Amino acid sequence: MTGARSLLDILPAGVGTDDADVLAAYSHDKATFCPAGEPRALVRARATDDVVATLRWASEHRVPVVPQGTRTGLSGGANAIDGCVLLNLEKMNRILEIDAEEQIAVVEPGVINGDLANAVAERGLYYPPDPGSKDISTIGGNVATGAGGMCCVKYGTTADFVRGLSVVLADGRVMRTGRRTAKGVAGYDLTRLFVGSEGTLGIATEITLALRPARMRPLTAVGFFSSAEDACRAVARYLSEGFKPSVLEFMDAASIRAVGELTELGFPDGTGAMLIAQSDTAAASGELEAFERAAKDSAATEVIVAEDPAEGDLLMHARRLAGVAMEKQGPSLIDDICVPRRRLAELVRGIEKIANEHDVLISCVGHAGDGNIHPNVAFDANDERQVASAQRAFDAIMALGLELGGTITGEHGVGTLKRHWLARELDEAALWSHQQIKYALDPHGILNPGRVL
Amino acid sequence: MTGARSLLDILPAGVGTDDADVLAAYSHDKATFCPAGEPRALVRARATDDVVATLRWASEHRVPVVPQGTRTGLSGGANAIDGCVLLNLEKMNRILEIDAEEQIAVVEPGVINGDLANAVAERGLYYPPDPGSKDISTIGGNVATGAGGMCCVKYGTTADFVRGLSVVLADGRVMRTGRRTAKGVAGYDLTRLFVGSEGTLGIATEITLALRPARMRPLTAVGFFSSAEDACRAVARYLSEGFKPSVLEFMDAASIRAVGELTELGFPDGTGAMLIAQSDTAAASGELEAFERAAKDSAATEVIVAEDPAEGDLLMHARRLAGVAMEKQGPSLIDDICVPRRRLAELVRGIEKIANEHDVLISCVGHAGDGNIHPNVAFDANDERQVASAQRAFDAIMALGLELGGTITGEHGVGTLKRHWLARELDEAALWSHQQIKYALDPHGILNPGRVL
C-alpha cells in the first residue's frame, strides 16, 4: 500500500513499520466475528511526540488511525481498518509518578493495569479497577473502554478514577483535561467525555489517576444454589439491606463445571449457581454474615465463609479462571449486558430460554452486584448453522438486556461488535449529539472511524 | 421589549410573564459584582413541555435563554442577559421516584437538595452531596455547577451521583443520557459532559441519581490550632495516613470569630484556626483517634472528641453558619480555589500576604480534606478604593491557586465571574475543544451565552 513511507520517514528509527507479517500480528483484538482490515503501517509510539507526528501526518493525508494497546478488547475496537495506521501505545509504559500524599498516579497509556496496582500497593495505596484482563490489559485501553472489573460494585469503574488526561487531538495538538486536585469544575468535564470514547475523539498519552488508601485484605464467602434464579434473588436481597461488599460475583452451572474441569477445585454436586462475596471492611461490619443470611433466605444449598484470606484468594482465582476455562472449550461470543439488579433473575431465565430457542450453549458469569452479566455463547466455528445461531442468540441477549431496562454494554465497550446496537439503546437526539461531538473534535473522521458510531 | 408576547402566548396560562417587577426579582443570583441584564420574559416551567416550547421559540427567534433554579449560585451563571428569557425550573420540584432496591432516585430539577436528602433518609438511604446551600439550592442547580459540599472528601461531588439525565437541547429536542443501571459504557459519557456545563449545552428536566445505603450517624472531633498553617499541616498528615473521614473542614480565626459573634459557642482564646473531622464508620476504625494524633503532632492547642452525635451536630452547625456569619458582616467576594492538599499551608500563607498587600480583610473556610478553600474578601461597597482592592485580591487568589497546581473553582462554577480566568487555567486546545462542543450542540448560541466560555 502506498503512502506508508512518508509516515515512517518522519518517525524515529524503529518506531514505524510496514512489514506485512508484523502488521498482521497487530491487526486484531480478542473480539470474535469482528472483521479486521489491512493496515498501511504500524507505529509503536515511544513518546507523545510519536503520537503527535502520526496524527499530524494522518490528518494531512486523511488516513484513519486505530489506537491500540495490548489488544485484549472484546469488541473489535482495536482491529485494523483497511489502509489505516495502527497506533500502538504498549511501549509507552512508564509509571511517571506515584504521589502517596495526594493519592494520585500519573502513567503512560501502555502501563499494564496489574503492574500499576502492584506498584501503588508497595506505597500503601490501592488502585481498585480490576478488569478480568488486569494482568494483560493496559491502563490506556481501560480508559478507552471505561473498563470495569470485580471491585466496581464497591469502588466504581475506571472512569471514576481518572482525574485528568493529556490527549493528542486528531490534528496533532496536545490538550490537557482535568486536574490533579481532588475537586474541580472549571469548564466542561472533557476528561469524562474522553474516557470510554474508544479512541474516536483523541488519544490519551498521559493519564492522572486517583488512588485510595490501602484496604484490608478481603475475606470471602461463597454461596451455592440449586438454580441461577435463587442466586440472583440472593443478590437483590443482600444489597437491598444496605451492604457494600467489595466483590459480589456470579457463576452459573456451566461456568462452574468449566472451571472445575480446569482445576482441582471441587464444587458440591448439582450446583446450579454460585455467588462469591468479599468484604474488605472490619469483620465487625457484619458484611459476610449478612451475605450468609441473604443466601440462606434465598434457598442456598450451602454457604461457606472462608476462614482466612488465602482460602478466599483461591475462590476468587476460580472466578477469574472462568474466562480461560470457557476459551478452552472452543470459540464463543462474550456478551456484556447490564440490567437493574432486581431484573437479574429475569435476565438469567431469559438467557436460558434464548439458549433453548437457538439451540446453543450459553454459560454466564458476571458482576452480579452491578447487574452486569457476561453470557458466553459457544459454537462450533466449522458449523455454519451453529455460527449463525450463536450470532442470533448474541443479539437476542442484547435485546433482552434493553427490554429489562439495561444497557448493551456494562464495561467492554461498543467497538464494531455492537455499533448497530448503540442506535437501539440511544434515542435520536442522543445519537445526533454523539455525531455532532465526533465531527466537532475530529472533522476529518480519522480517529478510529466506524467504531462506537 | 418586543417579542415576549409571542412566547407567552404559546405557553400555558401563568407559566410565562413579562411583568417588570417580577423580572427584576428573578434577574440575579447570589454572586457579587456580576452584572445582570434586562430579561425579556420569565418562564416558570411546570413541565418538560414548557421547556421544550421555550427552547423551540428561542431557537427560532435566536433569543438567549438563561436557565435558573433558586438562584443561590455564586458566580453569576443565572443572572439575566439583556433580552433573554429567564427559564426558571424551581416549580419542577417533584421527586418522581425513590427506588430503594436499586438505590436510585429520579427527580425534577427544582427539587431542593435537602428535601431529597430527607426523603431518601426516610427510606433508609443516603444522598451525600451537601453543598453549603443544601437547604435552599436545587438539584438542577447542583447538577449545572457540579456542586460539592462537606461530605465530598469521602463520597465525591454531585457529578459522582448523576446516573442519567433527560435534557432538552437548544432546538427543543429531548434527549436521554446515561442509564439506571450501576454500570454502562454504551457511547460517550454525555451525562458527565452536561453535569457542570452551567446550562450552556442543554437543560436537564429529569435527573437520575445514585444513592447509597444509610450510613452511621457521624461522630465529630475538633482540633484548635494557633495558626492556620499548623491546621493545614495536620490535614496533610492525617490524610496521608490513609484515613477517609466523612468531613474534614477548616475555619480560620476570622471566620471562627464571626461565628462566635453570631452564636453562644465559645472557642478557646487565641485560636488561629480550627479543623472539624467526622467519622461515619465503626468507632473501631480509629478515624477520630488518628485525627487527634495528627492534630497533636501538628501542634494543636486542643483537640476535643465529641462524646455523642448531638454534640457533633452542634459543631457542624457552627461550620455551616460561617457563610451566614460572613454575610452579616457586609459585602464580600467568595472565592473557591482548590489546590493539592500538601499545598494548603502555602495557600493560606499566600492569602494572608494578599490580604496585607491589598489592605483587605480575607477570611477562609473550606473543605480542607479536598484542598478546596473559600476565601471571603470583605469590603465596604461605598468605598470605591476598597471595592477595587477587593477585586484585585480576588484575582490574586485565583492566580495563587493556579500557581500552586490548583484550579480556579472547586465547586462553585465559572459563570460570568471567572470566565476570563478559565482561559488561564485551560490550554489553547482545551479551550478550542470547549468552543467546538458548545457550537456543535448549540449552533445558534442561545443557551446561557457568555457563561463559562
Tab-separated table of N, CA and C in Angstrom, chain A residues 99 101-103 145-146 149 152 157 169 173-176 181-190 192-193 196-197 200-201 212-213 236 239-240 242 244 338-342 367 370 372 405-414 422 425 427 429-430 432-434 436-438 440-441 452-453, chain B residues 99 101-103 145-146 149 152 157 169 173-176 181-190 192-193 196-197 200-201 212-213 236 239-240 242 244 338-342 367 370 372 405-414 422 425-427 429-430 432-434 436-438 440-441 452-453:
chain	number	residue	atom	x	y	z
A	99	ASP	N	2.232	9.669	43.740
A	99	ASP	CA	2.283	10.673	44.799
A	99	ASP	C	1.430	10.154	45.949
A	101	GLU	N	1.130	11.135	49.001
A	101	GLU	CA	0.450	12.109	49.858
A	101	GLU	C	-0.850	12.591	49.201
A	102	GLU	N	-0.787	12.900	47.900
A	102	GLU	CA	-2.012	13.350	47.220
A	102	GLU	C	-2.860	12.171	46.738
A	103	GLN	N	-2.310	10.958	46.852
A	103	GLN	CA	-3.017	9.761	46.412
A	103	GLN	C	-3.408	9.841	44.936
A	145	THR	N	-12.090	2.214	27.039
A	145	THR	CA	-13.363	1.491	27.102
A	145	THR	C	-14.151	1.789	28.369
A	146	GLY	N	-13.536	2.490	29.328
A	146	GLY	CA	-14.216	2.685	30.617
A	146	GLY	C	-14.336	1.367	31.349
A	149	GLY	N	-14.714	-4.243	36.266
A	149	GLY	CA	-13.993	-5.271	36.996
A	149	GLY	C	-14.806	-5.750	38.176
A	152	CYS	N	-15.753	-3.043	41.213
A	152	CYS	CA	-16.601	-1.892	40.876
A	152	CYS	C	-17.806	-1.779	41.789
A	157	THR	N	-15.861	2.223	38.536
A	157	THR	CA	-15.107	1.734	37.376
A	157	THR	C	-13.908	2.646	37.083
A	169	LEU	N	-5.102	15.471	20.060
A	169	LEU	CA	-6.302	15.611	19.237
A	169	LEU	C	-6.024	15.136	17.814
A	173	ARG	N	-2.640	18.393	17.913
A	173	ARG	CA	-2.433	19.283	19.056
A	173	ARG	C	-2.576	18.518	20.363
A	174	VAL	N	-1.815	18.923	21.368
A	174	VAL	CA	-1.881	18.262	22.671
A	174	VAL	C	-2.743	19.095	23.611
A	175	MET	N	-3.653	18.439	24.297
A	175	MET	CA	-4.581	19.113	25.194
A	175	MET	C	-4.519	18.457	26.567
A	176	ARG	N	-4.559	19.293	27.612
A	176	ARG	CA	-4.692	18.729	28.956
A	176	ARG	C	-6.135	18.854	29.405
A	181	THR	N	-6.078	17.990	41.453
A	181	THR	CA	-6.739	18.222	42.733
A	181	THR	C	-7.924	17.276	42.911
A	182	ALA	N	-8.375	17.175	44.182
A	182	ALA	CA	-9.471	16.264	44.490
A	182	ALA	C	-10.769	16.718	43.823
A	183	LYS	N	-10.957	18.005	43.679
A	183	LYS	CA	-12.178	18.536	43.077
A	183	LYS	C	-11.828	19.573	42.022
A	184	GLY	N	-12.809	19.938	41.206
A	184	GLY	CA	-12.599	20.981	40.210
A	184	GLY	C	-13.740	21.000	39.224
A	185	VAL	N	-14.265	22.203	38.927
A	185	VAL	CA	-15.396	22.316	37.994
A	185	VAL	C	-15.156	23.413	36.961
A	186	ALA	N	-13.886	23.650	36.639
A	186	ALA	CA	-13.572	24.707	35.675
A	186	ALA	C	-13.775	24.192	34.250
A	187	GLY	N	-14.896	24.544	33.650
A	187	GLY	CA	-15.169	24.136	32.271
A	187	GLY	C	-15.852	22.783	32.181
A	188	TYR	N	-16.050	22.329	30.940
A	188	TYR	CA	-16.724	21.059	30.715
A	188	TYR	C	-15.840	19.902	31.173
A	189	ASP	N	-16.479	18.790	31.527
A	189	ASP	CA	-15.748	17.619	32.003
A	189	ASP	C	-15.228	16.829	30.792
A	190	LEU	N	-14.214	17.396	30.139
A	190	LEU	CA	-13.665	16.745	28.944
A	190	LEU	C	-13.043	15.399	29.293
A	192	ARG	N	-14.098	13.081	31.334
A	192	ARG	CA	-15.103	12.025	31.259
A	192	ARG	C	-15.653	11.830	29.852
A	193	LEU	N	-15.627	12.894	29.048
A	193	LEU	CA	-16.059	12.734	27.661
A	193	LEU	C	-15.100	11.796	26.924
A	196	GLY	N	-13.867	6.236	27.785
A	196	GLY	CA	-14.925	5.419	27.187
A	196	GLY	C	-15.240	5.781	25.745
A	197	SER	N	-14.488	6.726	25.159
A	197	SER	CA	-14.791	7.124	23.778
A	197	SER	C	-14.043	6.255	22.765
A	200	THR	N	-12.039	7.423	19.584
A	200	THR	CA	-12.693	8.121	18.469
A	200	THR	C	-12.603	9.636	18.569
A	201	LEU	N	-12.128	10.150	19.717
A	201	LEU	CA	-12.085	11.603	19.891
A	201	LEU	C	-10.661	12.146	20.075
A	212	ARG	N	-6.645	5.182	46.210
A	212	ARG	CA	-7.266	5.134	47.537
A	212	ARG	C	-6.235	4.614	48.545
A	213	PRO	N	-6.498	4.853	49.819
A	213	PRO	CA	-5.617	4.235	50.821
A	213	PRO	C	-5.718	2.716	50.703
A	236	ALA	N	-30.143	-9.487	45.094
A	236	ALA	CA	-31.052	-8.356	45.314
A	236	ALA	C	-31.352	-8.199	46.809
A	239	LEU	N	-28.104	-6.864	48.796
A	239	LEU	CA	-27.742	-5.457	48.577
A	239	LEU	C	-28.829	-4.500	49.055
A	240	SER	N	-30.086	-4.943	48.992
A	240	SER	CA	-31.132	-4.020	49.422
A	240	SER	C	-31.100	-3.823	50.935
A	242	GLY	N	-28.482	-2.844	52.362
A	242	GLY	CA	-27.599	-1.703	52.591
A	242	GLY	C	-26.129	-2.070	52.763
A	244	LYS	N	-22.281	-3.046	51.336
A	244	LYS	CA	-21.429	-2.659	50.212
A	244	LYS	C	-20.244	-3.621	50.120
A	338	CYS	N	-25.880	-5.204	31.103
A	338	CYS	CA	-26.012	-4.787	32.497
A	338	CYS	C	-27.461	-4.365	32.706
A	339	VAL	N	-28.078	-4.930	33.717
A	339	VAL	CA	-29.502	-4.630	33.978
A	339	VAL	C	-29.669	-4.168	35.432
A	340	PRO	N	-30.802	-3.530	35.731
A	340	PRO	CA	-31.078	-3.233	37.147
A	340	PRO	C	-31.010	-4.540	37.939
A	341	ARG	N	-30.468	-4.463	39.146
A	341	ARG	CA	-30.198	-5.695	39.888
A	341	ARG	C	-31.430	-6.549	40.119
A	342	ARG	N	-32.580	-5.909	40.317
A	342	ARG	CA	-33.764	-6.714	40.608
A	342	ARG	C	-34.239	-7.499	39.384
A	367	HIS	N	-20.621	-9.789	37.165
A	367	HIS	CA	-20.531	-8.915	38.320
A	367	HIS	C	-21.953	-8.683	38.816
A	370	ASP	N	-23.431	-5.530	40.369
A	370	ASP	CA	-23.701	-4.406	39.468
A	370	ASP	C	-24.766	-4.744	38.433
A	372	ASN	N	-24.292	-6.786	36.071
A	372	ASN	CA	-23.523	-6.894	34.816
A	372	ASN	C	-23.136	-8.354	34.573
A	405	GLY	N	-34.588	-2.869	30.844
A	405	GLY	CA	-34.163	-1.553	31.343
A	405	GLY	C	-32.658	-1.450	31.482
A	406	GLY	N	-31.917	-2.297	30.764
A	406	GLY	CA	-30.464	-2.303	30.901
A	406	GLY	C	-29.753	-1.696	29.720
A	407	THR	N	-28.457	-1.996	29.639
A	407	THR	CA	-27.617	-1.465	28.571
A	407	THR	C	-26.934	-2.613	27.832
A	408	ILE	N	-26.568	-2.375	26.573
A	408	ILE	CA	-25.933	-3.411	25.752
A	408	ILE	C	-24.488	-3.667	26.159
A	409	THR	N	-23.887	-2.745	26.913
A	409	THR	CA	-22.516	-2.973	27.363
A	409	THR	C	-22.247	-2.308	28.707
A	410	GLY	N	-21.892	-3.134	29.671
A	410	GLY	CA	-21.601	-2.630	31.007
A	410	GLY	C	-20.172	-2.170	31.169
A	411	GLU	N	-19.236	-2.803	30.401
A	411	GLU	CA	-17.830	-2.471	30.612
A	411	GLU	C	-16.915	-2.816	29.441
A	412	HIS	N	-17.391	-3.510	28.429
A	412	HIS	CA	-16.500	-3.908	27.328
A	412	HIS	C	-16.434	-2.884	26.215
A	413	GLY	N	-17.438	-2.058	26.092
A	413	GLY	CA	-17.456	-1.057	25.038
A	413	GLY	C	-18.225	-1.516	23.818
A	414	VAL	N	-18.394	-0.591	22.883
A	414	VAL	CA	-19.227	-0.818	21.705
A	414	VAL	C	-18.397	-1.366	20.544
A	422	LEU	N	-25.995	0.267	19.283
A	422	LEU	CA	-25.997	1.549	20.006
A	422	LEU	C	-27.212	2.375	19.594
A	425	GLU	N	-30.098	1.539	21.629
A	425	GLU	CA	-30.096	1.956	23.036
A	425	GLU	C	-30.305	3.460	23.169
A	427	ASP	N	-31.507	7.359	22.001
A	427	ASP	CA	-32.563	7.965	21.204
A	427	ASP	C	-31.934	8.833	20.105
A	429	ALA	N	-31.943	12.016	19.416
A	429	ALA	CA	-31.223	13.235	19.807
A	429	ALA	C	-29.867	12.896	20.428
A	430	ALA	N	-29.799	11.782	21.138
A	430	ALA	CA	-28.523	11.375	21.733
A	430	ALA	C	-27.544	10.931	20.648
A	432	TRP	N	-27.575	12.002	17.569
A	432	TRP	CA	-27.208	13.258	16.916
A	432	TRP	C	-26.103	13.951	17.731
A	433	SER	N	-26.267	13.998	19.042
A	433	SER	CA	-25.252	14.656	19.890
A	433	SER	C	-23.900	13.954	19.764
A	434	HIS	N	-23.924	12.625	19.728
A	434	HIS	CA	-22.680	11.879	19.536
A	434	HIS	C	-21.999	12.296	18.225
A	436	GLN	N	-22.448	14.972	16.426
A	436	GLN	CA	-22.009	16.365	16.445
A	436	GLN	C	-20.664	16.517	17.163
A	437	ILE	N	-20.550	15.830	18.305
A	437	ILE	CA	-19.324	15.929	19.101
A	437	ILE	C	-18.153	15.288	18.348
A	438	LYS	N	-18.421	14.133	17.766
A	438	LYS	CA	-17.375	13.455	16.991
A	438	LYS	C	-16.881	14.375	15.862
A	440	ALA	N	-17.181	17.599	15.637
A	440	ALA	CA	-16.586	18.839	16.166
A	440	ALA	C	-15.113	18.646	16.532
A	441	LEU	N	-14.786	17.458	17.062
A	441	LEU	CA	-13.419	17.240	17.545
A	441	LEU	C	-12.544	16.508	16.523
A	452	VAL	N	-17.842	2.664	17.663
A	452	VAL	CA	-18.863	3.272	18.511
A	452	VAL	C	-20.033	3.728	17.637
A	453	LEU	N	-19.780	4.701	16.755
A	453	LEU	CA	-20.867	5.294	15.948
A	453	LEU	C	-20.990	4.592	14.590
B	99	ASP	N	-36.211	4.505	44.372
B	99	ASP	CA	-36.198	3.056	44.233
B	99	ASP	C	-35.163	2.529	45.219
B	101	GLU	N	-34.519	-0.441	46.281
B	101	GLU	CA	-33.815	-1.672	45.951
B	101	GLU	C	-32.648	-1.380	45.000
B	102	GLU	N	-32.910	-0.549	43.980
B	102	GLU	CA	-31.825	-0.209	43.044
B	102	GLU	C	-30.968	0.936	43.566
B	103	GLN	N	-31.394	1.555	44.653
B	103	GLN	CA	-30.671	2.690	45.233
B	103	GLN	C	-30.483	3.819	44.214
B	145	THR	N	-23.779	23.092	38.153
B	145	THR	CA	-22.469	23.572	38.590
B	145	THR	C	-21.540	22.444	39.022
B	146	GLY	N	-22.061	21.227	39.130
B	146	GLY	CA	-21.240	20.147	39.682
B	146	GLY	C	-20.930	20.399	41.150
B	149	GLY	N	-19.564	20.064	48.497
B	149	GLY	CA	-20.108	20.088	49.848
B	149	GLY	C	-19.110	19.513	50.826
B	152	CYS	N	-17.958	15.513	50.423
B	152	CYS	CA	-17.237	15.117	49.198
B	152	CYS	C	-15.942	14.413	49.512
B	157	THR	N	-18.533	14.354	44.659
B	157	THR	CA	-19.407	15.510	44.441
B	157	THR	C	-20.688	15.096	43.703
B	169	LEU	N	-32.454	19.877	24.426
B	169	LEU	CA	-31.382	20.512	23.659
B	169	LEU	C	-31.818	21.904	23.190
B	173	ARG	N	-35.354	19.577	21.167
B	173	ARG	CA	-35.464	18.122	21.187
B	173	ARG	C	-35.099	17.586	22.561
B	174	VAL	N	-35.745	16.506	22.948
B	174	VAL	CA	-35.467	15.905	24.258
B	174	VAL	C	-34.544	14.705	24.067
B	175	MET	N	-33.514	14.638	24.881
B	175	MET	CA	-32.520	13.570	24.777
B	175	MET	C	-32.357	12.906	26.143
B	176	ARG	N	-32.230	11.582	26.112
B	176	ARG	CA	-31.890	10.877	27.364
B	176	ARG	C	-30.415	10.527	27.347
B	181	THR	N	-28.839	1.669	35.367
B	181	THR	CA	-28.033	0.561	35.879
B	181	THR	C	-26.770	1.082	36.585
B	182	ALA	N	-26.155	0.198	37.360
B	182	ALA	CA	-24.973	0.581	38.122
B	182	ALA	C	-23.799	0.911	37.195
B	183	LYS	N	-23.718	0.240	36.061
B	183	LYS	CA	-22.625	0.461	35.119
B	183	LYS	C	-23.169	0.609	33.706
B	184	GLY	N	-22.331	1.077	32.816
B	184	GLY	CA	-22.732	1.190	31.417
B	184	GLY	C	-21.736	2.026	30.641
B	185	VAL	N	-21.338	1.551	29.459
B	185	VAL	CA	-20.353	2.284	28.653
B	185	VAL	C	-20.802	2.385	27.191
B	186	ALA	N	-22.127	2.413	26.995
B	186	ALA	CA	-22.628	2.488	25.615
B	186	ALA	C	-22.576	3.932	25.131
B	187	GLY	N	-21.556	4.257	24.339
B	187	GLY	CA	-21.447	5.607	23.790
B	187	GLY	C	-20.704	6.559	24.706
B	188	TYR	N	-20.630	7.813	24.254
B	188	TYR	CA	-19.902	8.823	25.033
B	188	TYR	C	-20.634	9.123	26.341
B	189	ASP	N	-19.906	9.570	27.337
B	189	ASP	CA	-20.492	9.885	28.640
B	189	ASP	C	-21.109	11.290	28.589
B	190	LEU	N	-22.244	11.386	27.878
B	190	LEU	CA	-22.897	12.690	27.732
B	190	LEU	C	-23.377	13.209	29.079
B	192	ARG	N	-21.905	13.121	31.986
B	192	ARG	CA	-20.860	13.899	32.644
B	192	ARG	C	-20.493	15.150	31.859
B	193	LEU	N	-20.683	15.129	30.553
B	193	LEU	CA	-20.426	16.340	29.779
B	193	LEU	C	-21.416	17.430	30.184
B	196	GLY	N	-22.172	20.137	35.210
B	196	GLY	CA	-21.149	21.173	35.338
B	196	GLY	C	-21.060	22.093	34.138
B	197	SER	N	-21.933	21.913	33.141
B	197	SER	CA	-21.845	22.764	31.950
B	197	SER	C	-22.661	24.046	32.116
B	200	THR	N	-25.146	25.686	29.517
B	200	THR	CA	-24.687	26.174	28.213
B	200	THR	C	-24.861	25.141	27.102
B	201	LEU	N	-25.208	23.898	27.455
B	201	LEU	CA	-25.319	22.843	26.433
B	201	LEU	C	-26.734	22.281	26.314
B	212	ARG	N	-26.839	5.942	48.229
B	212	ARG	CA	-26.063	4.960	48.989
B	212	ARG	C	-26.913	4.425	50.137
B	213	PRO	N	-26.489	3.294	50.691
B	213	PRO	CA	-27.178	2.845	51.906
B	213	PRO	C	-27.001	3.881	53.013
B	236	ALA	N	-2.801	17.402	55.942
B	236	ALA	CA	-1.951	16.587	55.070
B	236	ALA	C	-1.464	15.347	55.819
B	239	LEU	N	-4.487	12.758	56.408
B	239	LEU	CA	-4.967	12.033	55.223
B	239	LEU	C	-3.895	11.136	54.621
B	240	SER	N	-2.649	11.534	54.769
B	240	SER	CA	-1.614	10.690	54.169
B	240	SER	C	-1.453	9.384	54.949
B	242	GLY	N	-3.914	7.498	55.363
B	242	GLY	CA	-4.832	6.559	54.737
B	242	GLY	C	-6.237	6.555	55.311
B	244	LYS	N	-10.165	8.024	55.718
B	244	LYS	CA	-11.189	8.603	54.840
B	244	LYS	C	-12.306	9.200	55.704
B	338	CYS	N	-9.137	25.404	44.610
B	338	CYS	CA	-8.853	24.065	45.112
B	338	CYS	C	-7.418	23.726	44.719
B	339	VAL	N	-6.623	23.307	45.688
B	339	VAL	CA	-5.212	23.016	45.432
B	339	VAL	C	-4.872	21.620	45.939
B	340	PRO	N	-3.761	21.049	45.474
B	340	PRO	CA	-3.322	19.776	46.073
B	340	PRO	C	-3.188	19.963	47.587
B	341	ARG	N	-3.577	18.943	48.326
B	341	ARG	CA	-3.664	19.097	49.786
B	341	ARG	C	-2.354	19.526	50.425
B	342	ARG	N	-1.244	19.050	49.894
B	342	ARG	CA	0.018	19.392	50.544
B	342	ARG	C	0.372	20.859	50.351
B	367	HIS	N	-13.253	23.175	52.584
B	367	HIS	CA	-13.243	21.728	52.620
B	367	HIS	C	-11.786	21.279	52.552
B	370	ASP	N	-10.321	18.197	50.825
B	370	ASP	CA	-10.245	18.218	49.364
B	370	ASP	C	-9.295	19.304	48.854
B	372	ASN	N	-9.948	22.379	49.072
B	372	ASN	CA	-10.867	23.373	48.496
B	372	ASN	C	-11.184	24.442	49.546
B	405	GLY	N	-0.704	24.719	41.489
B	405	GLY	CA	-1.140	23.485	40.830
B	405	GLY	C	-2.617	23.207	41.011
B	406	GLY	N	-3.379	24.248	41.341
B	406	GLY	CA	-4.799	24.055	41.617
B	406	GLY	C	-5.697	24.556	40.511
B	407	THR	N	-6.973	24.715	40.862
B	407	THR	CA	-7.988	25.175	39.917
B	407	THR	C	-8.679	26.419	40.467
B	408	ILE	N	-9.237	27.217	39.535
B	408	ILE	CA	-9.904	28.461	39.941
B	408	ILE	C	-11.264	28.208	40.574
B	409	THR	N	-11.805	27.017	40.391
B	409	THR	CA	-13.087	26.723	41.036
B	409	THR	C	-13.229	25.248	41.370
B	410	GLY	N	-13.408	24.988	42.647
B	410	GLY	CA	-13.544	23.606	43.107
B	410	GLY	C	-14.963	23.102	43.034
B	411	GLU	N	-15.941	24.029	43.177
B	411	GLU	CA	-17.336	23.563	43.230
B	411	GLU	C	-18.367	24.629	42.911
B	412	HIS	N	-17.989	25.906	42.772
B	412	HIS	CA	-18.993	26.947	42.534
B	412	HIS	C	-19.268	27.189	41.060
B	413	GLY	N	-18.343	26.832	40.218
B	413	GLY	CA	-18.530	27.036	38.786
B	413	GLY	C	-17.891	28.326	38.297
B	414	VAL	N	-17.905	28.482	36.991
B	414	VAL	CA	-17.229	29.593	36.327
B	414	VAL	C	-18.166	30.790	36.159
B	422	LEU	N	-10.922	31.253	33.117
B	422	LEU	CA	-10.903	29.899	32.561
B	422	LEU	C	-9.813	29.775	31.502
B	425	GLU	N	-6.625	28.881	33.022
B	425	GLU	CA	-6.476	27.518	33.550
B	425	GLU	C	-6.342	26.492	32.415
B	426	LEU	N	-7.112	26.690	31.346
B	426	LEU	CA	-7.099	25.700	30.263
B	426	LEU	C	-6.068	26.077	29.209
B	427	ASP	N	-5.563	25.066	28.512
B	427	ASP	CA	-4.662	25.387	27.406
B	427	ASP	C	-5.481	25.674	26.146
B	429	ALA	N	-5.762	24.223	23.214
B	429	ALA	CA	-6.500	23.117	22.591
B	429	ALA	C	-7.739	22.759	23.420
B	430	ALA	N	-7.647	22.893	24.733
B	430	ALA	CA	-8.805	22.591	25.580
B	430	ALA	C	-9.885	23.657	25.393
B	432	TRP	N	-10.307	25.415	22.680
B	432	TRP	CA	-10.851	25.122	21.341
B	432	TRP	C	-11.876	23.995	21.431
B	433	SER	N	-11.561	22.924	22.183
B	433	SER	CA	-12.489	21.798	22.322
B	433	SER	C	-13.800	22.246	22.968
B	434	HIS	N	-13.682	23.114	23.987
B	434	HIS	CA	-14.896	23.646	24.613
B	434	HIS	C	-15.765	24.358	23.580
B	436	GLN	N	-15.756	24.134	20.326
B	436	GLN	CA	-16.266	23.224	19.306
B	436	GLN	C	-17.506	22.478	19.808
B	437	ILE	N	-17.417	22.013	21.061
B	437	ILE	CA	-18.540	21.246	21.619
B	437	ILE	C	-19.752	22.158	21.818
B	438	LYS	N	-19.496	23.347	22.319
B	438	LYS	CA	-20.589	24.312	22.510
B	438	LYS	C	-21.288	24.591	21.178
B	440	ALA	N	-21.234	22.772	18.482
B	440	ALA	CA	-21.825	21.555	17.918
B	440	ALA	C	-23.217	21.299	18.486
B	441	LEU	N	-23.395	21.591	19.778
B	441	LEU	CA	-24.670	21.265	20.426
B	441	LEU	C	-25.619	22.454	20.484
B	452	VAL	N	-19.348	30.505	31.300
B	452	VAL	CA	-18.253	29.530	31.221
B	452	VAL	C	-17.236	29.994	30.168
B	453	LEU	N	-17.676	30.074	28.910
B	453	LEU	CA	-16.739	30.419	27.816
B	453	LEU	C	-16.747	31.919	27.531
